[in-house]
mmCIF file of C-alpha atoms and ligand atoms in Angstrom:
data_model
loop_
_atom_site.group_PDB
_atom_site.id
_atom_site.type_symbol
_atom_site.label_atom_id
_atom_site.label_comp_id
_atom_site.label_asym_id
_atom_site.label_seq_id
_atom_site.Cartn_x
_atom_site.Cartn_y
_atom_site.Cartn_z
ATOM 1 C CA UNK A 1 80.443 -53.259 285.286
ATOM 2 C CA UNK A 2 76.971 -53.656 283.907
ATOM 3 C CA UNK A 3 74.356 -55.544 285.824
ATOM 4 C CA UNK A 4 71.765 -56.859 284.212
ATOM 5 C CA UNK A 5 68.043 -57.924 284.980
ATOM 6 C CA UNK A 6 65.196 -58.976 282.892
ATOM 7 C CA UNK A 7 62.109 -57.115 281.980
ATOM 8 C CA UNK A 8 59.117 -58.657 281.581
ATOM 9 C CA UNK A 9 56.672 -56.862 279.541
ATOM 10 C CA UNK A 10 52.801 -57.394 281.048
ATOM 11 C CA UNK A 11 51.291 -55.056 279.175
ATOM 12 C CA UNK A 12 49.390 -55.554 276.269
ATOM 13 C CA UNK A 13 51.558 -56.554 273.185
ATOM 14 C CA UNK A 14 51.639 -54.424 270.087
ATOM 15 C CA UNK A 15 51.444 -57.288 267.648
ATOM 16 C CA UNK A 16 53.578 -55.942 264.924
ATOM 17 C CA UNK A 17 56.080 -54.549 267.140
ATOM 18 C CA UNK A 18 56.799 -57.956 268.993
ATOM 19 C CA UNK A 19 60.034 -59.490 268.565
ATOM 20 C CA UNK A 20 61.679 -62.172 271.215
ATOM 21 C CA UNK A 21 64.421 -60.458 272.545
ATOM 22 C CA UNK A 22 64.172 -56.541 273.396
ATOM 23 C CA UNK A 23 67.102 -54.973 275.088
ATOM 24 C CA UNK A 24 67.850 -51.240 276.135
ATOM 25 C CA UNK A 25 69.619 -48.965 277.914
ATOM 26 C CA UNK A 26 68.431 -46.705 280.781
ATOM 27 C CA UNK A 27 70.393 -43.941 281.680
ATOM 28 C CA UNK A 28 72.767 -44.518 284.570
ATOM 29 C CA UNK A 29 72.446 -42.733 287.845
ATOM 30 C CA UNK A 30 74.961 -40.286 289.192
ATOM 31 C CA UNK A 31 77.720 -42.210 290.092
ATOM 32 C CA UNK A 32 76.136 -45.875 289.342
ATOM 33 C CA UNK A 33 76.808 -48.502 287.389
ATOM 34 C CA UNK A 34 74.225 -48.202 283.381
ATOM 35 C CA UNK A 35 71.688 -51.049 283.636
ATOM 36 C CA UNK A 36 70.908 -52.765 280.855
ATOM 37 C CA UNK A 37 67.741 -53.995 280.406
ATOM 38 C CA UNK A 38 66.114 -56.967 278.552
ATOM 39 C CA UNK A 39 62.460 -56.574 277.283
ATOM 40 C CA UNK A 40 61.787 -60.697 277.083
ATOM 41 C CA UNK A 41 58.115 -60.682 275.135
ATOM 42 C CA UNK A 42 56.954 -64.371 272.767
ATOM 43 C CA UNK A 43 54.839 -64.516 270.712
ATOM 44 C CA UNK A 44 51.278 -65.564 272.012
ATOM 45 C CA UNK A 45 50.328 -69.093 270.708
ATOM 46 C CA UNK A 46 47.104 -70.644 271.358
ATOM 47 C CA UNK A 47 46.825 -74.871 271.000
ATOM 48 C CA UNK A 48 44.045 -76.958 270.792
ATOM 49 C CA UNK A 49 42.971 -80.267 269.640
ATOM 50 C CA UNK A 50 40.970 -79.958 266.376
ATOM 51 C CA UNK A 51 37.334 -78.857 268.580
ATOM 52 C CA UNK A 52 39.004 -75.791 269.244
ATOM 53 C CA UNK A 53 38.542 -74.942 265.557
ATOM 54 C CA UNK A 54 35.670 -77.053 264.366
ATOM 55 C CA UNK A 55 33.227 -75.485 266.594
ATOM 56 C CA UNK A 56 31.113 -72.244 267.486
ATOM 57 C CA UNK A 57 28.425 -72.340 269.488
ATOM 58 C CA UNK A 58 26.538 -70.314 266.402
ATOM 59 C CA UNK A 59 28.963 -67.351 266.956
ATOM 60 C CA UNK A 60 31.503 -66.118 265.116
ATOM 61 C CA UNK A 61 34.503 -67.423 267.043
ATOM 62 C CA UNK A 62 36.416 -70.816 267.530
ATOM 63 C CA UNK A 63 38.073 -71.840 270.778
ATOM 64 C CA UNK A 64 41.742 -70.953 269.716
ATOM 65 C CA UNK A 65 40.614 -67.609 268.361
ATOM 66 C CA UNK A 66 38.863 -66.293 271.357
ATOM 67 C CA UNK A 67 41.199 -67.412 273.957
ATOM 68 C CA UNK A 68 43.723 -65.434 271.503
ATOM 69 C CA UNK A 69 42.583 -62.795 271.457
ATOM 70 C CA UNK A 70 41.516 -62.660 275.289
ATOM 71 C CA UNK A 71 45.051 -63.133 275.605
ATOM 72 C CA UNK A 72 46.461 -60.535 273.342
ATOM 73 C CA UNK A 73 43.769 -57.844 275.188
ATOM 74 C CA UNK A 74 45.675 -58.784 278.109
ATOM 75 C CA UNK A 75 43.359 -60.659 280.075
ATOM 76 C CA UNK A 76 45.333 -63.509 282.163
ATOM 77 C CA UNK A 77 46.040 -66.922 280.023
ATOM 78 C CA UNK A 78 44.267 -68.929 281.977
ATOM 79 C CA UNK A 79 41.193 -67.311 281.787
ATOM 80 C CA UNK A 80 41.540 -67.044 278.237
ATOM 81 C CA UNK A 81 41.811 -70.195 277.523
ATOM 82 C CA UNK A 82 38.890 -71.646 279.655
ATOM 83 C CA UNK A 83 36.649 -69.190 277.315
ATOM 84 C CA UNK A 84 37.720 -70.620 275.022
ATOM 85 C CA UNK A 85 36.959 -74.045 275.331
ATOM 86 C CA UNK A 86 33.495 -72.513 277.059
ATOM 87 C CA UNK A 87 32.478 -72.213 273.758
ATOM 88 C CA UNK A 88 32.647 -76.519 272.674
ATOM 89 C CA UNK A 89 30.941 -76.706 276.117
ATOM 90 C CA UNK A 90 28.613 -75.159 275.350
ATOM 91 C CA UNK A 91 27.778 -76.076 271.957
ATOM 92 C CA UNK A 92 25.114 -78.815 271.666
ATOM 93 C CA UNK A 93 26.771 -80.179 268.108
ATOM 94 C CA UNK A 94 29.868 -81.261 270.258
ATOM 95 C CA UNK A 95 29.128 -84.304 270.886
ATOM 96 C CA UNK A 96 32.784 -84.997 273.033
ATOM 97 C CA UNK A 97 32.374 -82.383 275.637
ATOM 98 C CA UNK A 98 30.044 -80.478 277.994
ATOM 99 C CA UNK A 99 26.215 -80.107 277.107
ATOM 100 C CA UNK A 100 25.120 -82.476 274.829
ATOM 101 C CA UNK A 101 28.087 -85.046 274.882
ATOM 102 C CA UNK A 102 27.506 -88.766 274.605
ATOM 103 C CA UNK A 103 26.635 -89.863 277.886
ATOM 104 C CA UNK A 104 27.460 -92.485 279.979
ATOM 105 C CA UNK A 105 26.038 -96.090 279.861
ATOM 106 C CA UNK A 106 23.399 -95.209 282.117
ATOM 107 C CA UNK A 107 22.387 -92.202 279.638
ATOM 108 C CA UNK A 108 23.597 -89.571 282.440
ATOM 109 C CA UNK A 109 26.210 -87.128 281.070
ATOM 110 C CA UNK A 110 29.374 -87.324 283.371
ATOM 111 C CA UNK A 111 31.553 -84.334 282.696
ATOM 112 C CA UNK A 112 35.952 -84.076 283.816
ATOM 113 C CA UNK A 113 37.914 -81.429 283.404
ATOM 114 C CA UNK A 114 41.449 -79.890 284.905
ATOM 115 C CA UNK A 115 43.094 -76.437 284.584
ATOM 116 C CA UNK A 116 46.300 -75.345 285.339
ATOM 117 C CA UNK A 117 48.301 -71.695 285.510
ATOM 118 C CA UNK A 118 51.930 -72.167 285.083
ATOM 119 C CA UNK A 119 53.046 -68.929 286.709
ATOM 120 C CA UNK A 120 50.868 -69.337 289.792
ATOM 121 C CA UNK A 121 51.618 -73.304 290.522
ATOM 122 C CA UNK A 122 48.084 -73.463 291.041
ATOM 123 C CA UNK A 123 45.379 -76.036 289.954
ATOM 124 C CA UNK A 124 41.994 -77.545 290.059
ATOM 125 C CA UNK A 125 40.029 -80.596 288.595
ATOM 126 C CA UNK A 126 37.001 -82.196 288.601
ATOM 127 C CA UNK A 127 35.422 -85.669 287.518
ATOM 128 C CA UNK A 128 32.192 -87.313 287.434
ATOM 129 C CA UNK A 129 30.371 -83.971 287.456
ATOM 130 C CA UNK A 130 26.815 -83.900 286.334
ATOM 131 C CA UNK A 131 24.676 -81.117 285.358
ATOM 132 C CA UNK A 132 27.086 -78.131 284.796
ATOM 133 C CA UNK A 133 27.562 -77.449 281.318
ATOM 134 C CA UNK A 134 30.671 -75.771 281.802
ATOM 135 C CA UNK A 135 32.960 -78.218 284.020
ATOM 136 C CA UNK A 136 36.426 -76.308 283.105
ATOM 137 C CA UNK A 137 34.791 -73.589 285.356
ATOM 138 C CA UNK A 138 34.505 -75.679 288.202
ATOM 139 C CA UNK A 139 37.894 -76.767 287.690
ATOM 140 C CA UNK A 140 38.558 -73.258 287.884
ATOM 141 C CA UNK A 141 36.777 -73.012 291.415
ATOM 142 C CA UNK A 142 38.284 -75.686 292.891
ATOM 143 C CA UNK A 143 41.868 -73.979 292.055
ATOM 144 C CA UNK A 144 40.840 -70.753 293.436
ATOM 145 C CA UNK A 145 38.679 -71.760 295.652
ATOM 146 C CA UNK A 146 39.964 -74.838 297.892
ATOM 147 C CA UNK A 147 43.112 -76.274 299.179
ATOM 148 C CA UNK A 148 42.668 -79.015 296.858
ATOM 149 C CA UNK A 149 42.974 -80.235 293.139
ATOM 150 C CA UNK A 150 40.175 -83.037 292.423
ATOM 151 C CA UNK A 151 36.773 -82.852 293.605
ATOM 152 C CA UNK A 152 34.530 -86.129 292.203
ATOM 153 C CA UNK A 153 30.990 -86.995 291.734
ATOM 154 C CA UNK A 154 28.401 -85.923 294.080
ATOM 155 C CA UNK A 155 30.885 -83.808 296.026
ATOM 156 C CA UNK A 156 32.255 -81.937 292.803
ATOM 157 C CA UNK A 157 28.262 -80.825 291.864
ATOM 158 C CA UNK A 158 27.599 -79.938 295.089
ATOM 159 C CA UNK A 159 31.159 -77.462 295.298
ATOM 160 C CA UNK A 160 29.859 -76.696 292.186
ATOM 161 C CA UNK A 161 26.237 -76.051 293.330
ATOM 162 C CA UNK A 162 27.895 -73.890 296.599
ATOM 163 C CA UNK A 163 29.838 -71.978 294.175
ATOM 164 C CA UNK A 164 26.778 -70.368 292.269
ATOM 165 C CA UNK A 165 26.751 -72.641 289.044
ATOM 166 C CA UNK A 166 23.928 -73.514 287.342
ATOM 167 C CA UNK A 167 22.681 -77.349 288.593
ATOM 168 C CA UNK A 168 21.034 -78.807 285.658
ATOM 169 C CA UNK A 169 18.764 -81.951 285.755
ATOM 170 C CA UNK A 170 19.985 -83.490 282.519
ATOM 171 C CA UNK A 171 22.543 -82.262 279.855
ATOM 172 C CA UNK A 172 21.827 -84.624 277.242
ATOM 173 C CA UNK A 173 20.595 -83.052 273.980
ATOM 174 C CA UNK A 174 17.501 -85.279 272.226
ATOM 175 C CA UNK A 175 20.577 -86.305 269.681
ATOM 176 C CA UNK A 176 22.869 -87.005 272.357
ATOM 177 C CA UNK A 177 19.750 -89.395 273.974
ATOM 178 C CA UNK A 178 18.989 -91.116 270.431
ATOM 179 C CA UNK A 179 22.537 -92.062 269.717
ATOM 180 C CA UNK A 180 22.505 -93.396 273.371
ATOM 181 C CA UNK A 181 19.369 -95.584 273.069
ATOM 182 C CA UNK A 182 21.327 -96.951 269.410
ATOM 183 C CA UNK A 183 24.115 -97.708 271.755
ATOM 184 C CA UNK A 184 22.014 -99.714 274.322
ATOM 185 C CA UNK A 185 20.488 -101.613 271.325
ATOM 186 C CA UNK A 186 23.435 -102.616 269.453
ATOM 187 C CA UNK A 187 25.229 -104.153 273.121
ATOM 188 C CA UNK A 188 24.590 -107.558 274.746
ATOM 189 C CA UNK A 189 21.978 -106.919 277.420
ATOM 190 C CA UNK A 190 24.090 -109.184 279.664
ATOM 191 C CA UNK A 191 27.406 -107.846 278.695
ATOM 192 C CA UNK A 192 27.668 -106.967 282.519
ATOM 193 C CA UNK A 193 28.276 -111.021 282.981
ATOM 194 C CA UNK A 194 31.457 -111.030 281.504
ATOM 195 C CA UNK A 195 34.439 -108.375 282.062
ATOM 196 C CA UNK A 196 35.934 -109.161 279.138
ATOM 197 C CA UNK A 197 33.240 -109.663 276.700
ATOM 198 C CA UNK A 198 31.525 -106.561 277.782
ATOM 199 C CA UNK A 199 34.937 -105.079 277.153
ATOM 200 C CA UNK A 200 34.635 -105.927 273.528
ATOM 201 C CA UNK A 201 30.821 -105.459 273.083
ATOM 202 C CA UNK A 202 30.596 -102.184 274.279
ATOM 203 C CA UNK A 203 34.364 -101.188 272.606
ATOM 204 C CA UNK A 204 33.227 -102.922 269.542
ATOM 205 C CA UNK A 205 29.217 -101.607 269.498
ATOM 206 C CA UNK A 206 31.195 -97.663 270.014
ATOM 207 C CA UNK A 207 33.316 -98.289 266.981
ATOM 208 C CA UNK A 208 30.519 -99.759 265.243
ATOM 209 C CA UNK A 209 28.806 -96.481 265.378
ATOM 210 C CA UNK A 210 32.164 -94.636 264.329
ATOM 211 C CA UNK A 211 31.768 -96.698 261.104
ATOM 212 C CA UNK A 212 28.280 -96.235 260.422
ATOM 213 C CA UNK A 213 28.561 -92.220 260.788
ATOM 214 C CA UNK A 214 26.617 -91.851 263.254
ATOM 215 C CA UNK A 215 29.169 -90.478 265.732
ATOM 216 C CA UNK A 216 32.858 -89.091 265.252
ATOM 217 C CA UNK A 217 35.429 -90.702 266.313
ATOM 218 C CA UNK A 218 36.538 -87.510 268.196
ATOM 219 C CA UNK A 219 33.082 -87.640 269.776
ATOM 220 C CA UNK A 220 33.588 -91.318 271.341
ATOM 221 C CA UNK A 221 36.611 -89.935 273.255
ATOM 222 C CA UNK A 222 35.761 -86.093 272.893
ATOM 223 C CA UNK A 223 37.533 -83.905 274.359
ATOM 224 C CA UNK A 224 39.288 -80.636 273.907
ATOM 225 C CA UNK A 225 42.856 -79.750 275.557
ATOM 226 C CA UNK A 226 44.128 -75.657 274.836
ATOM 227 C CA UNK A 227 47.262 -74.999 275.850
ATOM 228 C CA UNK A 228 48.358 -71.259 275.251
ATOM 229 C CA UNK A 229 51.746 -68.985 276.152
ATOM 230 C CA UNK A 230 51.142 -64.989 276.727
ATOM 231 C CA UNK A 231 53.331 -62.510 275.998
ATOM 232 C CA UNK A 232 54.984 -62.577 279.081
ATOM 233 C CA UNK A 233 55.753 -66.009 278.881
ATOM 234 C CA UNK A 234 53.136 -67.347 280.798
ATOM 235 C CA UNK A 235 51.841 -70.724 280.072
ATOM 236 C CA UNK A 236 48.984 -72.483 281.034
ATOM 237 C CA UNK A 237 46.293 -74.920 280.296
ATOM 238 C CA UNK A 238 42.976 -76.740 280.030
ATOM 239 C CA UNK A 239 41.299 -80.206 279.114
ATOM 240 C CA UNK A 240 37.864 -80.631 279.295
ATOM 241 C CA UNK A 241 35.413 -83.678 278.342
ATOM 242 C CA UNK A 242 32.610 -86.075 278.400
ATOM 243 C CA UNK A 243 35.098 -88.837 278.364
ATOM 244 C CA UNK A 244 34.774 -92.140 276.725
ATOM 245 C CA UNK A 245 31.207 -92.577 275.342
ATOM 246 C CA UNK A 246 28.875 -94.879 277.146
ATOM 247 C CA UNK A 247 31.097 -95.306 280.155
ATOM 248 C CA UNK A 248 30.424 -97.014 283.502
ATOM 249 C CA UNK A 249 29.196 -94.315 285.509
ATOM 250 C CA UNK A 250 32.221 -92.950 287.604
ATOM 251 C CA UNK A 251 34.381 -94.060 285.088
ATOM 252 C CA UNK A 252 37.051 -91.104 285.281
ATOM 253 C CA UNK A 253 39.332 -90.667 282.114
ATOM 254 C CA UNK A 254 42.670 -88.558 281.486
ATOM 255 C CA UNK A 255 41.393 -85.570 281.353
ATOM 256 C CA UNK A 256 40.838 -84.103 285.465
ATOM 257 C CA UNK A 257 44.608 -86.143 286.169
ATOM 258 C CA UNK A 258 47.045 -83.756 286.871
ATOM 259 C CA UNK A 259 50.085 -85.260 284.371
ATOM 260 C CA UNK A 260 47.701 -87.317 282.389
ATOM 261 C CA UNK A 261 45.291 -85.294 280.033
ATOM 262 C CA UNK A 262 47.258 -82.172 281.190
ATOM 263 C CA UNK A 263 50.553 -80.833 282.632
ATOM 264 C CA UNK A 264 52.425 -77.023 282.990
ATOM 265 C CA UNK A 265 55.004 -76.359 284.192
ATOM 266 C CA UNK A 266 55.571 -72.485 283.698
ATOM 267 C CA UNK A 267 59.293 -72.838 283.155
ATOM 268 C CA UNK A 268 59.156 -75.187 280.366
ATOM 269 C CA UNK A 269 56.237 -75.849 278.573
ATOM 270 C CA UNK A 270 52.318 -77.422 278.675
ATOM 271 C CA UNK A 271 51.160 -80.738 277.108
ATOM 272 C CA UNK A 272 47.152 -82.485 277.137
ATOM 273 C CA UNK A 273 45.667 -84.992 275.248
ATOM 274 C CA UNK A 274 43.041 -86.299 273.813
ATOM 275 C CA UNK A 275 41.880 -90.012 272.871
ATOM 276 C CA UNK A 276 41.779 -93.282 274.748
ATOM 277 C CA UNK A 277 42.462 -91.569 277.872
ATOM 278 C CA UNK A 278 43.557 -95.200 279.950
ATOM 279 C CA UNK A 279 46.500 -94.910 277.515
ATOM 280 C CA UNK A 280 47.530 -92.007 279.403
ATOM 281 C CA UNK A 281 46.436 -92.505 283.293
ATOM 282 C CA UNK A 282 48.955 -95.542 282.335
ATOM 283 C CA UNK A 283 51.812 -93.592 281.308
ATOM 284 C CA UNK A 284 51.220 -90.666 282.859
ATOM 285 C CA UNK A 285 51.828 -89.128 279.279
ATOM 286 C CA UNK A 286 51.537 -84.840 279.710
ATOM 287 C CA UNK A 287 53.789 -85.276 282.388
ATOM 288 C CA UNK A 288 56.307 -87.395 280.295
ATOM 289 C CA UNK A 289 55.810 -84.764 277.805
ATOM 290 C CA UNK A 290 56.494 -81.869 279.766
ATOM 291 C CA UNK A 291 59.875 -83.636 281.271
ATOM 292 C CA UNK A 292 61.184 -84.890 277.563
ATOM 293 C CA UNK A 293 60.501 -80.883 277.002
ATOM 294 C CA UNK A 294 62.673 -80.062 280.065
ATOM 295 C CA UNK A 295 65.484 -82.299 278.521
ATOM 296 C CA UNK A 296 65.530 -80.060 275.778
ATOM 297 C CA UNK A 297 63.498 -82.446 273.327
ATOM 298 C CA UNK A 298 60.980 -80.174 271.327
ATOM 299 C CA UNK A 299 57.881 -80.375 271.524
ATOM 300 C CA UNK A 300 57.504 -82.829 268.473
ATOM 301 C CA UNK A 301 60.253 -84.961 269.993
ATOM 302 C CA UNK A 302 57.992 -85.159 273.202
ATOM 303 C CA UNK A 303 55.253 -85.797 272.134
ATOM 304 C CA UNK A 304 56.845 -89.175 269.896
ATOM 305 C CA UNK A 305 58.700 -89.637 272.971
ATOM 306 C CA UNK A 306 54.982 -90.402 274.747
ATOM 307 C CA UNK A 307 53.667 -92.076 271.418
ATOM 308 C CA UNK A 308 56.017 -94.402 271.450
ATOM 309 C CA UNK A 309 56.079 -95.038 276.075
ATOM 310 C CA UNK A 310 52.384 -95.798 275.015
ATOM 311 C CA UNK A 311 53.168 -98.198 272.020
ATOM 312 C CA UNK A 312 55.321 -100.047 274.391
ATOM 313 C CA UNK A 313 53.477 -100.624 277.396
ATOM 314 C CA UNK A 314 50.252 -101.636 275.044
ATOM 315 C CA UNK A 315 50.564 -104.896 274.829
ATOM 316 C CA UNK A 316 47.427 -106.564 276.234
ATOM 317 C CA UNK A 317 45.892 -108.381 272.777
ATOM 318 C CA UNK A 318 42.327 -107.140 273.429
ATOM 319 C CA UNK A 319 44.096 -103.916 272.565
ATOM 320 C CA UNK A 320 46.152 -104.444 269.608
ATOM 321 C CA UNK A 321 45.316 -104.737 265.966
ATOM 322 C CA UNK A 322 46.687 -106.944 263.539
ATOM 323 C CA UNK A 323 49.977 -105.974 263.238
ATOM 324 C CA UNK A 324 50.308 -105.691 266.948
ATOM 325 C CA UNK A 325 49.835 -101.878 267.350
ATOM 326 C CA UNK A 326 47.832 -99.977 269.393
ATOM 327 C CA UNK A 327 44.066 -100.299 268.270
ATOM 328 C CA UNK A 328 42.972 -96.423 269.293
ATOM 329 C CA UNK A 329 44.418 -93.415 268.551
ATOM 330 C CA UNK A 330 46.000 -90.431 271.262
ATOM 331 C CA UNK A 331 46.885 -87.318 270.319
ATOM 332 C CA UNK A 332 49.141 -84.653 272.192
ATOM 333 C CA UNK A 333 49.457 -80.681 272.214
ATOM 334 C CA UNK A 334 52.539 -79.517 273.296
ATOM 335 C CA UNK A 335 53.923 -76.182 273.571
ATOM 336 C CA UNK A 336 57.267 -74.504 275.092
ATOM 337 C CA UNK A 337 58.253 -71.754 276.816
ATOM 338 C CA UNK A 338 59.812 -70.728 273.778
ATOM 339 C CA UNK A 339 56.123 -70.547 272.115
ATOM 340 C CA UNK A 340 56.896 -73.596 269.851
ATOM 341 C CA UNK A 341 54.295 -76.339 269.323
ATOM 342 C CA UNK A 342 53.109 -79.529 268.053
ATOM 343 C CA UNK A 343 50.608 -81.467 267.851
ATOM 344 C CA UNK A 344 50.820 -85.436 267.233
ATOM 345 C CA UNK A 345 48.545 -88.613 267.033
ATOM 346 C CA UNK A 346 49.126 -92.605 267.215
ATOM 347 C CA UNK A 347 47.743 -92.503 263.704
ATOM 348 C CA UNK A 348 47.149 -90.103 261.307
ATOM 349 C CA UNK A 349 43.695 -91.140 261.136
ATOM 350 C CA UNK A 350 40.081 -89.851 262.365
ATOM 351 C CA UNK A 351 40.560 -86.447 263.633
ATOM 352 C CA UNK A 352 43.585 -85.844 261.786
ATOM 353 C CA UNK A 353 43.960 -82.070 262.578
ATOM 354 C CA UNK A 354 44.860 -79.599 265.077
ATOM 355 C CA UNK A 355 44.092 -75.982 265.683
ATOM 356 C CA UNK A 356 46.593 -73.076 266.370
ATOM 357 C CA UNK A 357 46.127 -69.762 266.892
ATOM 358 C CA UNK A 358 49.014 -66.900 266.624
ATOM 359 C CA UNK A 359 49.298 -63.500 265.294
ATOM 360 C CA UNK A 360 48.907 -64.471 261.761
ATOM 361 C CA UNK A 361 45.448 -65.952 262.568
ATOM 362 C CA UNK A 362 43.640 -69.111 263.143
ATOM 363 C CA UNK A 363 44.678 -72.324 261.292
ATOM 364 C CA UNK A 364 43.987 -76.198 261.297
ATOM 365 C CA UNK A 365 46.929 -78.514 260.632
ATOM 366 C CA UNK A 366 47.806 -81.659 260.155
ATOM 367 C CA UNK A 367 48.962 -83.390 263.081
ATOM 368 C CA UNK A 368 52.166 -85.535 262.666
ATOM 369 C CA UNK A 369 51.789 -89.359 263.418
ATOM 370 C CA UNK A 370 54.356 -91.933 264.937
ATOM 371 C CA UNK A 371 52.540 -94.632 263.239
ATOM 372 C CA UNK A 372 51.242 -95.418 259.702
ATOM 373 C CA UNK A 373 48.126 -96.591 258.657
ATOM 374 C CA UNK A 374 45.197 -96.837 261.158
ATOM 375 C CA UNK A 375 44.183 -97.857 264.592
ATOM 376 C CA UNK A 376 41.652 -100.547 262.775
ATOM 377 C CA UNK A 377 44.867 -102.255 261.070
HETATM 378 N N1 LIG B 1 40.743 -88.562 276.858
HETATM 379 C C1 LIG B 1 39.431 -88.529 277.349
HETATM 380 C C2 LIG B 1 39.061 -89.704 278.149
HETATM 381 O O1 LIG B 1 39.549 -90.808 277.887
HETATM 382 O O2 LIG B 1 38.259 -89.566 279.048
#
């Protein structure tokens, strides 16, 4: 009889030589039974939303291609990945996440962000965290550091603080600053009066400022979600943002909800988000992803699957356009266990890309829309 049992390759993957399914033979012992054994390896596959391509920091790498190749040097996915989007963090021209987003309506920047490792069950989140540049690390701390998965606010900067990161007074950029004081003089000083009419002065004053040019529309609900596979199989992931531009302060978005802007699960695949992140603390939307994915749906499948949970539970009018669609767009990046991906939007409209990185090398491309036209309809 011939028993079987799986290898799992963790050491660094020879590129060239990768293929999905490996087996051999090793040489029976006296008297025992040959084993046979099966070398499982995937191909690595880093996803992002389209910051992971568009941006640098001044260096030479994007997001997608550093946490690639972290991941092919074998460095652990996780950590890959959170380099990765280190570098939009960092990078004062992204205007959607870390230092130098658009900050909140009280002109401090208010950073979330959530991380999880597939193969360890294991992760960490924080929201409303101001003055660390780099907030997926202290979503990273609070995973390895803490029985828990969401720190907030005062108590997330002072975890943070305890943790040896860098407290800074302010990480508005003098462009992030100017675009907020053209925010504050373009809304209805006494928009607070009215819920509903500030609802539509300060959503309508944002998109105002889409049209002009002067920000993008990734920037007014920036953010940037990598998901990535390693050779092994292991999957894991990261969203990190400044949220919704000119939010009330503690507003919390998507993006640090476990099953909203992100969700693993090692044994089937990873999912995040990006865009009007209420959509998705609604619908719970990676989660949804990640279960469709379970059902054997691909990843493209899933992702409509959420587009479309979304479409139907919008149905407040204040949110709708004229032909009684959503009015924003929400995109999703989903990946398998098998190492195949998608990425796919509301609308094919604003940010209409998505960034992927694999063996053959970094690439942007077009994500695939459940809806035609655009959110403004
Ligand atoms: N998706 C980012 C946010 O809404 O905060």
């Amino acid at each position: 009889m011939i028993t079987r049992r799986d290898f799992v390759k963790t050491a660094s993957l020879s590129l060239a030589a990768a293929s999905p399914v490996a087996a051999l033979a090793r040489p029976a012992a006296a008297g025992a039974s040959p084993e046979l054994l099966i070398r499982r390896t995937v191909r690595p596959v880093v996803v992002s939303d389209y910051s992971g391509w568009e941006f640098k920091n001044g260096g030479t790498e994007n997001a997608v291609q550093r946490a690639f190749r972290l991941i092919t040097e074998g460095r652990d996915v996780l950590d890959s990945i959170i380099a990765g989007v280190n570098i939009p963090e960092l990078d004062p021209l992204e205007t959607g996440i870390g230092y130098g987003a658009l900050p909140n309506a009280a002109g401090v920047v208010e950073l979330d962000a959530s991380c999880m490792h597939g193969p360890k069950k294991r992760a960490g989140a924080v929201a409303s965290l101001q003055g660390v540049r780099t907030p997926s690390l202290v979503a990273r701390a609070v995973m390895d550091h803490t029985d828990h998965h969401l720190l907030v606010g005062a108590g997330a900067q002072q975890f943070a603080r305890q943790m040896g990161f860098k407290i800074e007074e302010d990480l508005n950029t003098e462009n992030s600053r100017r675009l907020w004081r053209e925010w504050k003089r373009r809304v209805d000083p006494e928009h607070w009066l009215d819920p509903n009419r500030r609802e539509s002065r300060e959503m309508a004053a944002g998109r105002s400022m889409v049209r002009d040019g002067l920000i993008g529309e990734g920037s007014f609900w920036g953010t940037i979600n990598c998901n990535a596979i390693g050779p092994n199989g292991d999957l894991c992931g990261v969203t990190t943002t400044s949220g919704l531009a000119w939010k009330i302060p503690g507003r919390t978005g998507d993006s640090p909800i476990l099953g909203a802007g992100l969700y693993v699960d090692n044994e089937v695949g990873a999912a995040g988000s990006t865009g009007r992140g209420e959509a998705n603390l609604y619908n719970l939307s990676s989660f949804l992803i990640v279960e469709a994915m379970r059902r054997g749906l691909s990843p493209k499948e899933a992702g409509m699957e959420a587009l479309k949970r979304i479409r139907a539970n919008t149905v407040e009018a204040r949110l709708l356009n004229s032909k009684g669609n959503p009015n924003f767009n929400i995109r999703f990046f989903a990946l398998n266990k098998r190492g195949e991906y998608a990425g796919v939007a509301m609308y094919h409209a604003g940010e209409t890309k998505y960034a992927v990185c694999t063996e053959n090398g970094a690439q942007a491309i077009e994500l695939e829309p459940l809806l035609p036209g655009t959110p403004e309809d």
